[in-house]
């Protein structure tokens, strides 16, 4: 193929991650309610491992299409994991630590990018013979999560509000926060359960029509847009 076609292909390989992220984000809410936060987090490892296998074996198979599909699956994993992780971590944290816990997602992204750049150096994996290993490196955190997350309880809020399992919620609270008086947090969740009782889940269209969260939505949209337009992707 010509140099222009090769450049187009690599541009497509890079950008298809964002399309996968959009697809993953669209299904994150459904999966987190259908299977629970913990099981949904475990399910996100499936596209992660698929992407690692496809990209890691792409050179051996002499197939650039495997890299494209692998990047798509990797994006789906990112879109799912980022949304569900913040939900799961925030709901598992006690109220006074909820904000700090939610920030860990941004910290993990920053650390992950740094590790990715470091591993991509020519002195590490950024050479002709080792780049498939670099592209399959996302299998490592997926395997670690598969081995460790089953020992954690599901989100107390999910157990109480979505599953209506008060006993399971109480056990999860004790496992996560230790023995003590957690009556205030339980009361808050009970009040939320009563407030949303009988209401159906909101759709994306409902979100855009809801005037109560319009300024919050505009603020988030502007912040995320600015993050994408400051040139960090080009760098």
GROMACS .gro file of C-alpha atoms in nm, residues 13 103 156 165 189:
model
    5
   13UNK     CA    1  -0.613   0.224   1.453
  103UNK     CA    2  -1.044   1.096   4.241
  156UNK     CA    3  -2.401  -0.162   4.936
  165UNK     CA    4  -3.129  -0.705   4.981
  189UNK     CA    5  -2.961   0.481   5.125
   0.00000   0.00000   0.00000
